[in-house]
Coordinates of C-alpha atoms and ligand atoms in Angstrom, one line a residue:
M15 CA -32.9 12.8 10.4
K16 CA -32.1 12.1 6.7
L17 CA -34.9 10.4 4.7
Y18 CA -33.9 7.1 3.1
Q19 CA -32.9 7.5 -0.5
V20 CA -31.2 5.2 -3.0
C21 CA -29.4 6.4 -6.1
N22 CA -31.3 6.1 -9.4
R23 CA -28.2 4.9 -11.3
C24 CA -26.3 2.7 -8.8
V25 CA -27.4 1.0 -5.5
M26 CA -25.6 3.3 -3.0
D27 CA -28.0 4.8 -0.5
T28 CA -28.3 6.9 2.6
T29 CA -26.8 4.2 4.8
D30 CA -23.7 6.1 3.7
P31 CA -24.1 9.3 5.8
D32 CA -21.9 11.3 3.4
I33 CA -23.9 10.5 0.2
T34 CA -25.3 13.4 -1.9
F35 CA -27.7 13.3 -4.8
D36 CA -28.1 15.6 -7.8
E37 CA -31.4 16.7 -9.4
N38 CA -31.7 13.4 -11.4
G39 CA -31.3 11.4 -8.2
Y40 CA -27.8 10.3 -9.2
C41 CA -25.4 10.0 -6.3
N42 CA -21.9 11.6 -5.9
H43 CA -20.3 8.1 -5.8
C44 CA -21.4 6.9 -9.3
T45 CA -21.0 10.4 -10.8
N46 CA -17.4 10.5 -9.5
A47 CA -16.7 6.9 -10.5
I48 CA -17.9 7.4 -14.1
E49 CA -15.4 10.4 -14.3
R50 CA -12.6 8.3 -12.8
L51 CA -13.3 5.5 -15.2
K52 CA -12.6 7.8 -18.1
Q53 CA -9.1 8.6 -16.9
P54 CA -6.1 6.6 -18.1
P55 CA -5.1 3.8 -18.0
Y56 CA -8.6 2.5 -17.3
G57 CA -10.4 4.8 -19.7
L58 CA -8.0 4.4 -22.7
S59 CA -9.0 2.8 -25.9
P60 CA -8.0 -0.9 -26.3
Q61 CA -5.1 0.0 -28.6
E62 CA -3.8 2.8 -26.3
K63 CA -4.3 0.5 -23.3
E64 CA -2.2 -2.2 -24.9
K65 CA 0.6 0.4 -25.6
T66 CA 0.5 1.7 -22.0
L67 CA 0.6 -1.9 -20.6
H68 CA 3.5 -2.7 -22.9
Q69 CA 5.4 0.4 -21.6
L70 CA 4.7 -0.6 -18.0
I71 CA 6.0 -4.1 -18.6
E72 CA 9.1 -2.7 -20.2
N73 CA 9.7 -0.3 -17.3
V74 CA 9.4 -3.1 -14.8
K75 CA 11.8 -5.3 -16.7
V76 CA 14.4 -2.5 -17.1
A77 CA 14.1 -1.5 -13.4
G78 CA 14.6 -5.2 -12.4
K79 CA 17.3 -6.1 -14.9
G80 CA 19.9 -8.4 -13.4
K81 CA 17.8 -9.0 -10.2
Q82 CA 16.2 -12.2 -9.1
Y83 CA 12.8 -10.4 -8.9
D84 CA 11.5 -7.4 -10.8
C85 CA 8.3 -6.8 -9.0
V86 CA 6.4 -7.6 -5.8
I87 CA 2.8 -8.8 -6.0
G88 CA 0.4 -9.6 -3.1
L89 CA -1.1 -13.0 -3.2
S90 CA -4.2 -13.4 -1.0
G91 CA -5.7 -16.3 -2.9
G92 CA -8.7 -14.2 -4.0
V93 CA -9.7 -13.6 -7.7
D94 CA -8.0 -10.3 -8.2
S95 CA -4.5 -11.2 -6.8
T96 CA -4.6 -14.7 -8.4
Y97 CA -5.5 -13.4 -11.8
L98 CA -2.8 -10.7 -11.5
A99 CA -0.2 -13.4 -10.6
Y100 CA -1.3 -15.3 -13.7
L101 CA -1.0 -12.2 -16.0
V102 CA 2.4 -11.1 -14.6
K103 CA 3.8 -14.5 -15.4
Q104 CA 2.3 -14.3 -18.9
W105 CA 4.0 -11.0 -19.4
G106 CA 7.4 -12.7 -18.6
L107 CA 8.0 -10.8 -15.4
H108 CA 9.7 -12.3 -12.3
P109 CA 7.5 -11.6 -9.3
L110 CA 8.1 -12.2 -5.7
A111 CA 4.6 -13.2 -4.3
V112 CA 3.9 -11.9 -0.8
H113 CA 1.3 -13.5 1.3
L114 CA 0.3 -12.1 4.6
D115 CA -0.6 -14.9 7.0
N116 CA -2.9 -13.3 9.6
H117 CA -3.9 -16.7 10.9
W118 CA -7.5 -16.4 9.5
N119 CA -6.9 -18.3 6.2
S120 CA -9.5 -20.9 5.4
E121 CA -8.3 -24.3 4.3
I122 CA -9.4 -23.7 0.7
A123 CA -7.4 -20.4 0.7
E124 CA -4.3 -22.3 1.7
Q125 CA -4.9 -24.9 -1.0
N126 CA -5.4 -22.2 -3.6
I127 CA -2.2 -20.4 -2.7
S128 CA -0.3 -23.6 -2.9
N129 CA -1.8 -24.5 -6.3
I130 CA -1.2 -21.0 -7.7
C131 CA 2.5 -21.0 -6.7
K132 CA 3.0 -24.6 -8.0
N133 CA 1.3 -24.0 -11.3
L134 CA 2.9 -20.7 -12.0
G135 CA 6.3 -21.6 -10.6
L136 CA 6.0 -18.6 -8.2
K137 CA 8.2 -18.0 -5.3
E138 CA 6.0 -17.3 -2.2
K139 CA 7.3 -15.0 0.5
R140 CA 5.0 -15.7 3.4
V141 CA 4.9 -13.1 6.2
A142 CA 3.2 -14.5 9.3
V143 CA 2.1 -11.9 11.8
N144 CA 2.7 -12.4 15.5
W145 CA -0.7 -13.8 16.4
E146 CA -0.9 -12.6 20.0
E147 CA -0.1 -9.0 18.9
F148 CA -2.4 -9.2 15.9
K149 CA -5.2 -10.6 17.9
D150 CA -4.8 -7.8 20.5
L151 CA -5.0 -5.2 17.7
Q152 CA -8.0 -6.8 16.0
L153 CA -9.9 -7.0 19.4
A154 CA -8.9 -3.5 20.2
F155 CA -10.6 -2.3 17.0
L156 CA -13.7 -4.3 17.8
R157 CA -13.9 -2.8 21.3
A158 CA -13.3 0.7 19.9
S159 CA -16.6 0.1 18.1
T160 CA -15.7 1.8 14.8
P161 CA -16.4 0.2 11.4
D162 CA -12.7 0.1 10.7
S163 CA -11.8 -3.4 12.0
E164 CA -10.3 -4.6 8.8
I165 CA -7.4 -2.1 9.3
P166 CA -5.0 -4.6 11.0
S167 CA -5.2 -6.9 8.0
D168 CA -5.3 -4.3 5.3
N169 CA -2.5 -2.3 6.8
G170 CA -0.6 -5.5 7.4
I171 CA -0.7 -6.6 3.7
F172 CA 0.6 -3.3 2.5
T173 CA 3.2 -3.1 5.2
A174 CA 4.5 -6.4 4.0
L175 CA 4.5 -5.4 0.4
W176 CA 6.4 -2.1 1.0
D177 CA 8.9 -3.7 3.4
I178 CA 9.7 -6.6 1.0
A179 CA 10.1 -4.2 -1.9
K180 CA 12.6 -2.2 0.2
E181 CA 14.4 -5.3 1.5
Y182 CA 14.8 -6.8 -2.0
K183 CA 15.4 -3.4 -3.6
I184 CA 12.5 -4.0 -6.0
K185 CA 11.0 -0.8 -7.6
Y186 CA 7.6 -2.0 -8.5
I187 CA 4.7 -3.2 -6.4
L188 CA 2.0 -4.5 -8.8
S189 CA -1.3 -4.5 -7.0
G190 CA -4.6 -6.2 -7.8
S191 CA -6.7 -3.2 -6.7
N192 CA -8.8 -2.2 -9.6
L193 CA -11.4 0.4 -10.6
S194 CA -13.8 -2.0 -12.3
S195 CA -14.9 -3.5 -9.0
E196 CA -13.6 -0.9 -6.5
S197 CA -14.2 2.5 -7.9
I198 CA -16.8 3.2 -5.3
I199 CA -15.9 3.3 -1.6
A200 CA -17.9 5.0 1.2
R201 CA -15.4 6.6 3.5
A202 CA -17.6 6.4 6.5
W203 CA -17.8 2.6 6.0
S204 CA -14.1 2.1 6.4
Q205 CA -11.2 4.6 6.7
G206 CA -7.9 5.4 8.4
H207 CA -6.0 2.4 6.9
Y208 CA -2.7 4.2 7.1
D209 CA -3.5 6.6 9.9
K210 CA -0.9 5.6 12.4
T211 CA -2.1 8.1 15.0
Y212 CA -5.6 6.5 14.9
I213 CA -4.3 2.9 14.9
T214 CA -1.9 3.4 17.8
A215 CA -4.5 5.3 19.8
I216 CA -7.0 2.5 19.4
H217 CA -4.5 0.0 20.6
K218 CA -3.3 2.1 23.5
Q219 CA -6.9 2.6 24.7
F220 CA -8.3 -0.9 24.0
G221 CA -5.4 -3.3 23.7
K222 CA -4.3 -5.5 26.5
M223 CA -0.6 -5.6 25.5
K224 CA 1.5 -2.6 26.4
K225 CA 3.2 -2.1 23.1
L226 CA 3.1 -3.7 19.7
S227 CA 6.2 -4.7 17.8
L228 CA 4.1 -5.0 14.6
H229 CA 5.2 -2.5 12.0
I230 CA 2.3 -0.2 11.2
L231 CA 2.5 1.6 7.8
S232 CA 1.7 5.3 7.8
N233 CA 0.8 7.7 5.0
E234 CA 4.1 9.5 5.6
E235 CA 6.0 6.3 5.3
I236 CA 4.3 5.5 2.0
R237 CA 5.2 9.0 0.7
F238 CA 8.8 8.5 2.0
N239 CA 9.1 5.1 0.2
R240 CA 7.9 6.6 -3.0
I241 CA 10.2 9.6 -3.0
F242 CA 13.4 8.2 -1.4
F243 CA 13.3 4.6 -2.5
G244 CA 11.6 5.3 -5.9
I245 CA 9.1 2.4 -5.3
K246 CA 5.9 2.6 -7.4
L247 CA 2.6 1.0 -6.4
I248 CA 0.6 0.3 -9.6
S249 CA -3.1 -0.8 -9.8
T250 CA -2.1 -3.1 -12.6
L251 CA -5.5 -4.6 -13.4
D252 CA -6.6 -1.1 -14.7
F253 CA -4.1 -1.6 -17.5
V254 CA -6.1 -4.6 -18.9
T255 CA -9.7 -5.3 -19.6
Y256 CA -10.6 -6.9 -16.4
D257 CA -13.8 -8.9 -16.1
K258 CA -14.0 -10.8 -12.8
E259 CA -16.2 -13.6 -14.1
Q260 CA -13.9 -14.3 -17.1
A261 CA -10.8 -14.1 -14.8
K262 CA -12.4 -16.7 -12.5
A263 CA -12.9 -19.1 -15.4
I264 CA -9.3 -18.7 -16.5
I265 CA -7.7 -19.2 -13.0
E266 CA -10.0 -22.2 -12.4
R267 CA -8.9 -23.8 -15.7
E268 CA -5.2 -22.8 -15.6
L269 CA -4.3 -22.8 -12.0
D270 CA -6.6 -25.3 -10.2
W271 CA -8.0 -22.4 -8.3
K272 CA -11.1 -23.4 -6.4
N273 CA -14.1 -21.1 -6.1
Y274 CA -14.8 -20.2 -2.4
G275 CA -18.5 -20.8 -3.1
R276 CA -19.4 -17.5 -1.5
K277 CA -17.8 -14.1 -1.0
H278 CA -15.1 -13.9 1.7
G279 CA -14.7 -17.7 1.8
E280 CA -10.9 -17.1 2.1
S281 CA -11.1 -15.7 5.7
T282 CA -13.5 -16.3 8.5
Y283 CA -12.7 -13.0 10.0
T284 CA -13.4 -11.0 6.8
R285 CA -16.6 -12.9 6.4
I286 CA -18.0 -12.4 9.8
F287 CA -16.9 -8.8 10.0
Q288 CA -18.2 -7.7 6.6
E289 CA -21.3 -9.9 6.5
Y290 CA -22.5 -9.9 10.1
I291 CA -20.8 -7.3 12.3
L292 CA -20.7 -4.4 9.8
P293 CA -24.3 -4.7 8.6
T294 CA -25.9 -5.7 12.0
K295 CA -24.1 -3.2 14.2
F296 CA -23.3 -0.4 11.8
G297 CA -26.0 -0.8 9.1
F298 CA -23.3 -0.9 6.3
D299 CA -23.6 -3.5 3.6
K300 CA -20.4 -3.3 1.5
R301 CA -22.0 -5.2 -1.3
K302 CA -23.7 -2.0 -2.2
A303 CA -20.3 -0.3 -3.0
H304 CA -19.1 -3.4 -4.8
F305 CA -22.1 -3.7 -7.0
S306 CA -22.3 0.0 -7.6
S307 CA -18.7 -0.1 -8.9
L308 CA -19.6 -2.9 -11.3
I309 CA -22.7 -0.9 -12.4
A310 CA -20.4 2.2 -13.1
A311 CA -18.0 -0.1 -15.0
G312 CA -20.9 -1.5 -17.1
Q313 CA -20.3 -5.0 -15.7
M314 CA -23.6 -5.3 -13.9
T315 CA -27.1 -3.8 -14.3
R316 CA -28.9 -2.0 -11.5
D317 CA -31.7 -4.6 -11.6
E318 CA -29.1 -7.5 -11.2
A319 CA -27.6 -5.6 -8.2
I320 CA -31.0 -5.1 -6.6
K321 CA -31.8 -8.8 -7.0
C322 CA -28.4 -9.8 -5.4
L323 CA -28.9 -7.4 -2.6
S324 CA -32.2 -9.0 -1.7
E325 CA -30.4 -12.2 -1.0
P326 CA -29.3 -12.5 2.7
L327 CA -25.5 -12.2 3.5
Y328 CA -25.6 -15.4 5.4
S329 CA -27.8 -18.1 4.0
D330 CA -28.9 -19.3 7.4
E331 CA -28.7 -18.6 11.1
Q332 CA -26.7 -21.7 11.8
S333 CA -23.8 -20.5 9.6
V334 CA -23.8 -17.2 11.5
Q335 CA -23.7 -18.9 14.8
K336 CA -20.9 -21.2 13.7
D337 CA -18.8 -18.3 12.6
I338 CA -19.5 -16.4 15.9
V339 CA -18.4 -19.5 17.9
D340 CA -15.3 -19.9 15.8
L341 CA -14.4 -16.2 16.2
C342 CA -14.9 -16.3 20.0
N343 CA -12.8 -19.4 20.3
K344 CA -10.0 -17.9 18.2
F345 CA -10.1 -14.6 20.1
E346 CA -10.4 -16.5 23.4
I347 CA -13.4 -14.4 24.4
T348 CA -16.8 -15.6 25.6
Q349 CA -20.0 -15.2 23.6
T350 CA -21.2 -12.8 26.2
E351 CA -18.2 -10.6 25.6
F352 CA -18.9 -10.7 21.9
E353 CA -22.5 -9.7 22.5
E354 CA -21.2 -6.8 24.7
I355 CA -18.9 -5.7 21.9
M356 CA -21.9 -5.8 19.5
A357 CA -24.0 -3.7 21.9
L358 CA -21.4 -1.0 22.4
P359 CA -22.4 2.4 21.0
V360 CA -21.2 3.0 17.5
K361 CA -18.2 5.3 17.1
S362 CA -16.1 6.7 14.3
I363 CA -12.5 7.7 13.6
N364 CA -13.5 11.2 14.7
D365 CA -14.1 10.0 18.2
Y366 CA -10.4 9.1 18.5
P367 CA -7.0 10.8 18.0
N368 CA -6.2 10.7 14.2
D369 CA -3.8 12.3 11.7
S370 CA -6.2 15.1 10.7
K371 CA -6.8 16.1 14.4
L372 CA -3.0 16.0 15.0
L373 CA -2.3 18.2 12.0
R374 CA -5.0 20.6 13.0
N375 CA -3.6 20.9 16.5
K376 CA -0.1 21.3 15.2
L377 CA -1.3 24.2 13.1
L378 CA -3.6 25.7 15.7
N379 CA -1.4 25.3 18.8
P380 CA 1.1 28.1 17.8
I381 CA -1.8 30.4 17.0
R382 CA -3.4 29.6 20.4
L383 CA -0.1 30.1 22.1
I384 CA 0.4 33.6 20.6
K385 CA -3.2 34.5 21.4
R386 CA -2.6 33.5 25.1
K387 CA 0.7 35.4 25.3
L388 CA -0.9 38.5 23.8
T389 CA -3.9 38.4 26.1
H390 CA -1.5 38.0 29.0
L391 CA 0.6 40.9 27.9
L392 CA -2.4 43.2 27.4
K393 CA -3.7 42.3 30.9
R394 CA -0.3 43.2 32.4
K395 CA -0.2 46.5 30.5
R396 CA -3.6 47.5 31.9
Ligands
ZN1 ZN1 -25.1 6.4 -7.7

């Protein structure tokens, strides 16, 4: 068993089974992140950044000339997507704002989305998932007992963005993903977001419904969309100097955006999954990756991160219990069923069919077949 170790520069530790450390005790995550942060557009000088951003805006305008919308943006009501919507309008672009309604929005999230659209004069394109199917897929992931239960929502958001870009013939998807707060991600904590083999296998094995009509986006489809439809997905906040705290102040002031008070206040599911299920059952605290990203970007000190990590995810037991009850009610399962799910042995994507296994088999099967035939022939000759 690996001894517990925490990085000397960031706060990633051996709760990520794939972490490695160098002779200084620095981990692979922050070492790689620091290198990535030097790359353009994030790592450019302010002047060069400005120029690159100007070019991007021009490209979007030219590609969308004469159309009602020149870009698609995702709008979750969180800080990143709200600030991006604010910037995009400042730049004079004409975005179509896509919101995935997965039926887990908190009231304050709904209010924020409505305020943002009203104050920015944004056209909101709301995509509501079929709840029965979505619920079946979310529950299937919980029963599969892997740490990847955010896949239905994460995949759903990007499916909606790509589908709408195609439908409206829009060439640019401007995303709020950004290196300053997301340069560090532990693969073992969450993976397979566009692995259709994995997602469909989980549903087939653990879902109650026979088939899903939900469109599931695959890695191949993303490649296809890029090549054949010429659609570009751009992590747009990397083109500007992005400081989350400053961004919050701006959107509060300009857009009547209300702070959720705590992280993941926009969705009960994300909150209970990331702040209770993931740490309690799997031992993964995603704040470590988030804070480590901020440390790598120079927006947080290691001491501040350690202090924040010492604070509990849920402030009190009552709030946990309330969220568990809400989750069970919404999923129409009993609390005993929920406890059974929590007690299931931990699994990973490697315990199920997935794209890598499929590819390996596709490559290996012909070799195995030839081997078998040869052995058979040799036996007959003898
Ligand atoms: Zn590190």
